[in-house]
mmCIF file of C-alpha atoms in Angstrom:
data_model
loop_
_atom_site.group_PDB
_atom_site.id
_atom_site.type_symbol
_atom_site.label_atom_id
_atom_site.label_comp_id
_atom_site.label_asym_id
_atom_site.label_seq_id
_atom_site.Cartn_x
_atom_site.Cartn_y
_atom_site.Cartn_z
ATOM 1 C CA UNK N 22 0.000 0.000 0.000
ATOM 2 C CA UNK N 23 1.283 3.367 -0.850
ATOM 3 C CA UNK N 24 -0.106 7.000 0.551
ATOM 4 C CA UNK N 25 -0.065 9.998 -1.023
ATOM 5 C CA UNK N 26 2.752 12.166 0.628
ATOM 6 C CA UNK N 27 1.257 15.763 -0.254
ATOM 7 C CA UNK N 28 -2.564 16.549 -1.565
ATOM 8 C CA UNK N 29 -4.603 19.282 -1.601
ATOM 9 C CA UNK N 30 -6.760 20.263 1.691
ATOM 10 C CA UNK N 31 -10.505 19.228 1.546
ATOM 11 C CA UNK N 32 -11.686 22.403 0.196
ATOM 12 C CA UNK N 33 -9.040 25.246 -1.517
ATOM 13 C CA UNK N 34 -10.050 28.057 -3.835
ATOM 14 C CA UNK N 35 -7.374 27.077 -6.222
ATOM 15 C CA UNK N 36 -7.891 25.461 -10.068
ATOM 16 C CA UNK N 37 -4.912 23.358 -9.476
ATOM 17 C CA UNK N 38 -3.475 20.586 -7.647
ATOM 18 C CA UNK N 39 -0.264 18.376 -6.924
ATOM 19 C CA UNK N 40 0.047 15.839 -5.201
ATOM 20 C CA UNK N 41 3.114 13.287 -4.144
ATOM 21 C CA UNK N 42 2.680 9.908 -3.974
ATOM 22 C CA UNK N 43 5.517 6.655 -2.806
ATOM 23 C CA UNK N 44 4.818 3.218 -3.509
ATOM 24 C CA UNK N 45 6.486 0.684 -1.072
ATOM 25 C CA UNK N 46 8.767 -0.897 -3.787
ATOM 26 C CA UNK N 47 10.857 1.224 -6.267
ATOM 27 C CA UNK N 48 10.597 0.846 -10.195
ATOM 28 C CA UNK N 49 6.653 1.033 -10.121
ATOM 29 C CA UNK N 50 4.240 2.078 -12.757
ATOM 30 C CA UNK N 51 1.721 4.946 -11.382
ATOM 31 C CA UNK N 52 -2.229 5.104 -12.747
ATOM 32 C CA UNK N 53 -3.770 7.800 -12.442
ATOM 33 C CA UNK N 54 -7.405 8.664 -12.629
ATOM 34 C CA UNK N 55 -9.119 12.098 -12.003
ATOM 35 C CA UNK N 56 -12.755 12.358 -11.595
ATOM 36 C CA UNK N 57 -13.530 8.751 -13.289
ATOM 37 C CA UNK N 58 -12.110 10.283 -17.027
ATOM 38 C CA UNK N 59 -10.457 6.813 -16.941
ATOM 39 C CA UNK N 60 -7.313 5.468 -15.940
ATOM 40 C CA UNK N 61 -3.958 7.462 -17.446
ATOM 41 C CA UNK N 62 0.171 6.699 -16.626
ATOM 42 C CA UNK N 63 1.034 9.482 -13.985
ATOM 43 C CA UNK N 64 4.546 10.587 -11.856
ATOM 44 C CA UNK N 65 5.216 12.124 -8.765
ATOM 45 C CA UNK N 66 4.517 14.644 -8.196
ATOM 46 C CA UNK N 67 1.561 14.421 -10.215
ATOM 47 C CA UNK N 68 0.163 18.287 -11.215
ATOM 48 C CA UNK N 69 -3.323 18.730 -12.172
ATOM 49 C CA UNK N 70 -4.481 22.443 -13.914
ATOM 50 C CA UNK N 71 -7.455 24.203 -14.889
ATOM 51 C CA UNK N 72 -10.194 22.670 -12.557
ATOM 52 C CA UNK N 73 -13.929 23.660 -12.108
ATOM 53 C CA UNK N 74 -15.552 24.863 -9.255
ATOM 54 C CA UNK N 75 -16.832 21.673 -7.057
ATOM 55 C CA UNK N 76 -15.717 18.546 -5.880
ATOM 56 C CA UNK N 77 -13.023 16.098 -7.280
ATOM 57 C CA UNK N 78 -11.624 12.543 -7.036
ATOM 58 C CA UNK N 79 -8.132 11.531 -7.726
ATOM 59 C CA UNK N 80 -7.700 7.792 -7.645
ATOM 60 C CA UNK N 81 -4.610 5.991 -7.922
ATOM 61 C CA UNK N 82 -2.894 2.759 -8.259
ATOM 62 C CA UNK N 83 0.832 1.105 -8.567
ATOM 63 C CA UNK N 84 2.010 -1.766 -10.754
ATOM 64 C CA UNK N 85 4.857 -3.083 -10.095
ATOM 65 C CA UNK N 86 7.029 -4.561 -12.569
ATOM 66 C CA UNK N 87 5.620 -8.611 -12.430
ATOM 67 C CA UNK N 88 2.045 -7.195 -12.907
ATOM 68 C CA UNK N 89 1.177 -6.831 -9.293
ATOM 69 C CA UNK N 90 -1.307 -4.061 -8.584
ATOM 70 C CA UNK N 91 -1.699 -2.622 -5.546
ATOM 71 C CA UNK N 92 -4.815 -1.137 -3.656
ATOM 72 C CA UNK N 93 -6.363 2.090 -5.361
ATOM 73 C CA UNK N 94 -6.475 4.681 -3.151
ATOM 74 C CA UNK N 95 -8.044 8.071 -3.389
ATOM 75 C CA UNK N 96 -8.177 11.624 -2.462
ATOM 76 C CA UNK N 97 -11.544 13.943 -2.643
ATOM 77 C CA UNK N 98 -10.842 17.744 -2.358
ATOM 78 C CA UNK N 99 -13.656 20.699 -3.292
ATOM 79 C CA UNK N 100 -12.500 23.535 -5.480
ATOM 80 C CA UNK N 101 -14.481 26.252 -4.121
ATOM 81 C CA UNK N 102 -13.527 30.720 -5.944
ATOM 82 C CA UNK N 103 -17.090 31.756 -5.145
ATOM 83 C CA UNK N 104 -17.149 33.739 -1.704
ATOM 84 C CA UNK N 105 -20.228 33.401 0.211
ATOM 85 C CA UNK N 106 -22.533 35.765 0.378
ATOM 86 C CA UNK N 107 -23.559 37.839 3.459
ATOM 87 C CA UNK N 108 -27.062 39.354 3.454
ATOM 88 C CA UNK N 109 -27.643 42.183 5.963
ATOM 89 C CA UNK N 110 -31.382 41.985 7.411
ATOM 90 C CA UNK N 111 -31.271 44.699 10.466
ATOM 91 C CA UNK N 112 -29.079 47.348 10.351
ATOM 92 C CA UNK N 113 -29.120 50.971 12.186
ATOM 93 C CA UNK N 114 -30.389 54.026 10.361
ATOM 94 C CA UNK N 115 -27.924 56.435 9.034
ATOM 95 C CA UNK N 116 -28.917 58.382 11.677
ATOM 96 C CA UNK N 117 -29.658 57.023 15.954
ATOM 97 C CA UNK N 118 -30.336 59.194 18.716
ATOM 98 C CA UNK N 119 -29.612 56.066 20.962
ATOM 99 C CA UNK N 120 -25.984 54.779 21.929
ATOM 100 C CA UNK N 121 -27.270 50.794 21.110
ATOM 101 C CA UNK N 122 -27.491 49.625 17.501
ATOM 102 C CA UNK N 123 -29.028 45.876 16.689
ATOM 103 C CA UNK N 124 -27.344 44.091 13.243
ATOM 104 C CA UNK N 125 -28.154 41.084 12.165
ATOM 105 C CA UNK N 126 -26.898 39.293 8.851
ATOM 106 C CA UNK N 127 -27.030 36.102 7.343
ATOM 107 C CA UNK N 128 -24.375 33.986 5.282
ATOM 108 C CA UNK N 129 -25.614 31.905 2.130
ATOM 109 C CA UNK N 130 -22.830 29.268 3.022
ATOM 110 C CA UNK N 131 -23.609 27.355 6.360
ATOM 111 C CA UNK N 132 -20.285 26.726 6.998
ATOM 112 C CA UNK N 133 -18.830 29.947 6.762
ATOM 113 C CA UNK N 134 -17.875 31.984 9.621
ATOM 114 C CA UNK N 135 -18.301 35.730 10.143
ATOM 115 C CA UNK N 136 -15.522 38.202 12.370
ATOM 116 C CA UNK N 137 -16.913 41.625 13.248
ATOM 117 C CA UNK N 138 -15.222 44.979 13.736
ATOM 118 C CA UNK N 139 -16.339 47.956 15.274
ATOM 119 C CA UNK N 140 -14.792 51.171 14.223
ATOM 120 C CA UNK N 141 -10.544 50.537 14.677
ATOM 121 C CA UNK N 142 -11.370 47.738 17.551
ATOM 122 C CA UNK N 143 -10.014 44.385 17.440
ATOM 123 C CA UNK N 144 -11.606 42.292 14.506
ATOM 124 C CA UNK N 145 -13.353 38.986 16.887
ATOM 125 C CA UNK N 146 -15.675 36.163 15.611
ATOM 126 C CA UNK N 147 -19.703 36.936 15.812
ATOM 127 C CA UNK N 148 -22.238 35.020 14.818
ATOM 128 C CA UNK N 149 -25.843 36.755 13.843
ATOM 129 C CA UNK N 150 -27.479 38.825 15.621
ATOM 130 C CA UNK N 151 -24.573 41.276 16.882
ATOM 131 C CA UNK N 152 -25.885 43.712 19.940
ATOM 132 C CA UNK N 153 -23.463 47.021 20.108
ATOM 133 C CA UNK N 154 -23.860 49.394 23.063
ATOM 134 C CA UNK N 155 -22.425 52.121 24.721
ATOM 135 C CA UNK N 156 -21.908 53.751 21.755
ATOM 136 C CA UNK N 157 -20.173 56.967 21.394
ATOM 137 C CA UNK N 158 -21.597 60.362 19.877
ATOM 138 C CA UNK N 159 -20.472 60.583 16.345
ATOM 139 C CA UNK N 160 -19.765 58.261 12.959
ATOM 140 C CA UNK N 161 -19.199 54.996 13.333
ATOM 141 C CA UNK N 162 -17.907 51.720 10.855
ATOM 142 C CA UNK N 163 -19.091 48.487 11.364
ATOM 143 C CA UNK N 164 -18.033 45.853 9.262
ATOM 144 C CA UNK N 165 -19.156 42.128 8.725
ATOM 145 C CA UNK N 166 -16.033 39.643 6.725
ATOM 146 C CA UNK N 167 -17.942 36.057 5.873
ATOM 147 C CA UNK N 168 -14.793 33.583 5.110
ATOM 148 C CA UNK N 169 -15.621 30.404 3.500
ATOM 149 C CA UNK N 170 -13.970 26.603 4.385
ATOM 150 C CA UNK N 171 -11.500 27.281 0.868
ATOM 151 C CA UNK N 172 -10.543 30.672 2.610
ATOM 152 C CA UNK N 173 -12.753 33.178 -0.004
ATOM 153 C CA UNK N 174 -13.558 35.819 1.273
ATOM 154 C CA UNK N 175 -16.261 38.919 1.353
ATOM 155 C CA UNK N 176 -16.930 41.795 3.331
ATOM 156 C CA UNK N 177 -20.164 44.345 4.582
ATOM 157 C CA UNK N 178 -19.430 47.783 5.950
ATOM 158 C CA UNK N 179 -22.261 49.613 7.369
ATOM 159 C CA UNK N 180 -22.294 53.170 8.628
ATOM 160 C CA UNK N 181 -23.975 55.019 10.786
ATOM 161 C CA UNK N 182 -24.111 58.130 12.850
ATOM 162 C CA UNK N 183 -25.070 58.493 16.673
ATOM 163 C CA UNK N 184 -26.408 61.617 17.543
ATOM 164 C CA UNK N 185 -27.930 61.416 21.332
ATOM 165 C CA UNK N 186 -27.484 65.502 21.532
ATOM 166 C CA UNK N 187 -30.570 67.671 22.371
ATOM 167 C CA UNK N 188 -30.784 70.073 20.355
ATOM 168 C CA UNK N 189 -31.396 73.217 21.807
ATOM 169 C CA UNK N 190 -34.270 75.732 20.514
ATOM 170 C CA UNK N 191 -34.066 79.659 21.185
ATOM 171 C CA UNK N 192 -37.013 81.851 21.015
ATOM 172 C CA UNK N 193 -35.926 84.882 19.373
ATOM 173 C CA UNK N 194 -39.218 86.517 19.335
ATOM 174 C CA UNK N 195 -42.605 86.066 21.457
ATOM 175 C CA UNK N 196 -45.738 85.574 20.325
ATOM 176 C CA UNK N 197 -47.735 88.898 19.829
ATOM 177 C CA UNK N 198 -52.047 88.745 20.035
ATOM 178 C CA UNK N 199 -52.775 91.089 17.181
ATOM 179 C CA UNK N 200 -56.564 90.391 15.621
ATOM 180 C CA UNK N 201 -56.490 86.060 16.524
ATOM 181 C CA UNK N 202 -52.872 85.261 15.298
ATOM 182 C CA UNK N 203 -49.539 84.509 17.003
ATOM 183 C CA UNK N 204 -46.285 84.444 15.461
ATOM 184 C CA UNK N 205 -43.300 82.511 16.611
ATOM 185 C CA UNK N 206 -39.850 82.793 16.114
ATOM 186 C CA UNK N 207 -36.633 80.407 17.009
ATOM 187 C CA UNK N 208 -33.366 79.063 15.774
ATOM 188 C CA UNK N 209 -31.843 75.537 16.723
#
């Protein structure tokens, strides 16, 4: 029985592939076959281009040189370029006059994970929804990167402003009772 020395991880955003591969005897014949396109001479390291999106099989088998063939053995990987997709479904206004925001968000690949980041603080894993408070007066960033098993990658920013300040009104002139009318005047 022989194992493959290197192959690619179980999921990888890349179109190609090597693998290694050592027989226990030296002087062996290697068969190749990717994907059940039939069965094809090969070498180590054995270097495979231009593959789809999706999942793949590489088997393989030796032959010695009396004819002997060993086990096949086999390696499934996914090729995965498509990032996943994250859907914001709650998200503050542009402006709040509260200092607590809700977000929640959604990723179309269940086994993605999410990392959060408020404004310059350190970037930490969240899961949906994300409860912020104690927020300060002022702009703030908040942004959502979804990161997919074959390490793809996409990112949400939302912004928003929090504005808790009353505002202030002046009366600059009273009312005056002239014939059933009163007129107002103020500035903010």
């Amino acid at each position: 029985m022989f194992p493959f020395v290197t192959k690619p991880n179980a999921g990888t955003q890349a179109s190609t592939a090597q693998f290694t591969f050592a027989a226990d005897e030296d002087n062996v014949l290697y068969l190749c076959n990717l994907d059940s396109a039939g069965w094809r001479g090969c070498s180590t390291p054995h270097n495979l281009t231009g593959l789809s999106s999706g999942s793949h099989t590489l088997q393989l088998r030796a032959i010695d040189f009396a004819g002997n063939r060993g086990p096949i053995v086999a390696h499934t990987w996914g090729v995965d370029a498509v990032p996943p997709v994250i859907t914001v479904t709650r998200k503050p206004a542009a402006v709040i006059d509260t200092n607590v925001a809700t977000i929640e968000f959604t990723l179309d690949d269940a086994a993605a994970t999410a990392t959060c980041q408020l404004d310059q603080q350190v970037s930490t894993a969240c899961t949906s929804p994300v409860s912020l408070v104690n927020l300060a007066n002022g702009a703030h960033t908040f942004r959502i990167v979804a990161r997919d098993v074959a390490g793809n990658e996409s990112v949400e920013t939302i912004s928003w402003t929090v504005d808790t300040v009353g505002r202030a009104i002046t009366i600059t002139s009273a009312p005056t009772w002239t014939q059933g009318t009163a007129t107002v005047a103020f500035t903010k």
